[in-house]
Amino acid sequence: MKTTKLFIIALVSFLVLPACAERDRIITVNELPIKAQAFLKHFTEKKTSFVKIEREGMRKEFDVVFTDGSSIEFNSNGEWTDVTCRQSTVPAEIVPAQIQNFVLKNHPSSTILQIEQFRYGYEVHLSNGLEVKFNKNFEVKEIES
């Protein structure tokens, strides 16, 4: 019984403590997943301020913050989940064509300042203050002002 308790305590310590010890830390661009590093080619005109890894339990995310305040969030596989541009627009080549067409047709004087990618679809924030949610089939599901 005593040996079982010690084993459980050791096992929990081995699994939990390292995860708690390294929740957030600054890393270099070269420590990002390869897929995330490749995605950064769309932002060569921006200077990187810092790159951070965030851990929550077994899940990890990466944040790249640029000197102009823009940022990109990546999941553990290096796939982007959020691109936020503070002083410019989201690069057109990363926005799905269906979303670009919707914005051009319905809000021609607006630009995309933020795009988020979820399991169920996308959400974009426009320069006119609107937030538009799309499902996986790029159908508009909600527009908020």
XYZ file of C-alpha atoms in Angstrom:
145
model
C 0.000 0.000 0.000
C 2.778 2.401 0.977
C 4.701 1.548 -2.190
C 1.603 2.210 -4.328
C 1.136 5.660 -2.778
C 4.779 6.550 -3.371
C 4.517 5.337 -6.961
C 1.410 7.456 -7.594
C 3.018 10.536 -6.052
C 6.160 10.026 -8.138
C 4.126 9.506 -11.304
C 2.019 12.628 -10.741
C 5.145 14.664 -9.972
C 6.826 13.388 -13.118
C 3.855 14.275 -15.332
C 2.450 17.434 -13.762
C 5.398 19.399 -12.440
C 7.236 19.794 -15.770
C 4.025 21.036 -17.392
C 3.512 23.581 -14.608
C 7.126 24.718 -14.639
C 7.082 25.690 -18.306
C 3.741 27.379 -18.905
C 4.920 30.456 -20.803
C 8.377 31.313 -22.046
C 10.056 33.345 -24.731
C 11.547 31.346 -27.601
C 13.179 32.120 -30.935
C 11.534 31.962 -34.357
C 13.678 28.910 -35.110
C 11.980 27.040 -32.244
C 8.552 27.392 -33.865
C 7.131 24.381 -35.704
C 8.322 24.253 -39.335
C 4.814 25.001 -40.601
C 4.649 28.190 -38.507
C 8.084 29.289 -39.682
C 6.982 28.860 -43.288
C 3.793 30.863 -42.654
C 5.847 33.826 -41.439
C 6.996 34.404 -45.043
C 3.751 36.353 -45.476
C 5.053 38.895 -42.952
C 8.610 39.554 -44.104
C 8.034 43.318 -43.984
C 7.330 43.128 -40.236
C 9.966 42.959 -37.542
C 9.474 40.333 -34.840
C 9.315 41.685 -31.297
C 9.106 38.325 -29.518
C 7.896 34.741 -29.853
C 6.250 33.005 -26.928
C 5.203 29.443 -26.214
C 2.190 29.039 -23.943
C 1.435 25.738 -22.270
C -1.791 24.819 -20.601
C -1.724 21.225 -19.470
C -0.707 19.101 -22.431
C -1.756 21.746 -24.965
C 0.649 24.340 -26.290
C 0.273 27.402 -28.474
C 2.737 29.797 -30.024
C 2.394 33.581 -30.261
C 4.457 35.742 -32.585
C 4.242 39.457 -31.815
C 5.605 42.082 -34.184
C 6.976 45.510 -33.277
C 3.887 47.239 -34.743
C 1.604 45.293 -32.352
C 0.385 42.804 -34.935
C 0.363 39.168 -33.876
C -0.117 35.599 -35.049
C -1.212 32.655 -32.942
C -0.345 29.090 -33.918
C -1.530 25.772 -32.512
C 0.903 23.018 -31.500
C 1.044 21.763 -35.122
C 2.180 25.166 -36.363
C -1.150 25.982 -38.058
C -2.257 29.576 -37.653
C -5.371 30.160 -35.571
C -5.438 33.958 -35.347
C -3.832 36.759 -37.345
C -4.304 40.281 -36.007
C -2.910 43.314 -37.831
C -2.806 46.573 -35.904
C -1.451 49.054 -38.424
C -2.083 47.213 -41.674
C -4.391 44.619 -43.179
C -4.236 40.836 -43.102
C -2.270 39.655 -46.161
C -4.727 38.696 -48.897
C -2.908 35.461 -49.704
C -3.821 33.944 -46.330
C -7.531 34.837 -46.527
C -9.712 32.206 -48.243
C -11.026 33.482 -51.596
C -14.672 33.076 -50.534
C -14.129 35.419 -47.586
C -12.257 37.946 -49.738
C -15.090 37.894 -52.277
C -17.711 38.435 -49.570
C -15.827 41.434 -48.160
C -15.210 42.959 -51.606
C -18.847 42.540 -52.617
C -20.571 43.566 -49.391
C -18.056 45.917 -47.738
C -15.875 47.252 -50.571
C -14.407 50.116 -48.555
C -13.393 47.847 -45.657
C -10.279 45.797 -45.069
C -9.694 42.699 -42.958
C -7.825 43.545 -39.754
C -8.134 40.159 -38.069
C -8.952 36.613 -39.104
C -9.478 33.680 -36.767
C -9.689 30.053 -37.813
C -11.744 27.591 -35.767
C -12.876 23.993 -36.197
C -16.296 25.271 -37.259
C -15.136 28.028 -39.604
C -13.711 31.542 -39.604
C -14.310 34.930 -38.046
C -13.063 38.175 -39.551
C -12.927 41.653 -38.055
C -13.291 44.427 -40.604
C -12.026 47.998 -40.548
C -15.652 49.244 -40.469
C -16.107 47.618 -37.047
C -18.079 44.562 -38.198
C -17.292 41.001 -37.176
C -18.394 38.358 -39.651
C -18.558 34.639 -38.827
C -18.401 31.993 -41.546
C -18.964 28.257 -41.281
C -16.652 25.688 -42.898
C -18.545 26.114 -46.181
C -17.882 29.871 -46.081
C -21.547 30.713 -45.538
C -22.129 33.782 -43.378
C -23.562 32.688 -40.038
C -23.479 35.917 -38.076
C -22.604 39.579 -38.445
C -21.970 41.676 -35.339
C -21.264 45.359 -35.092
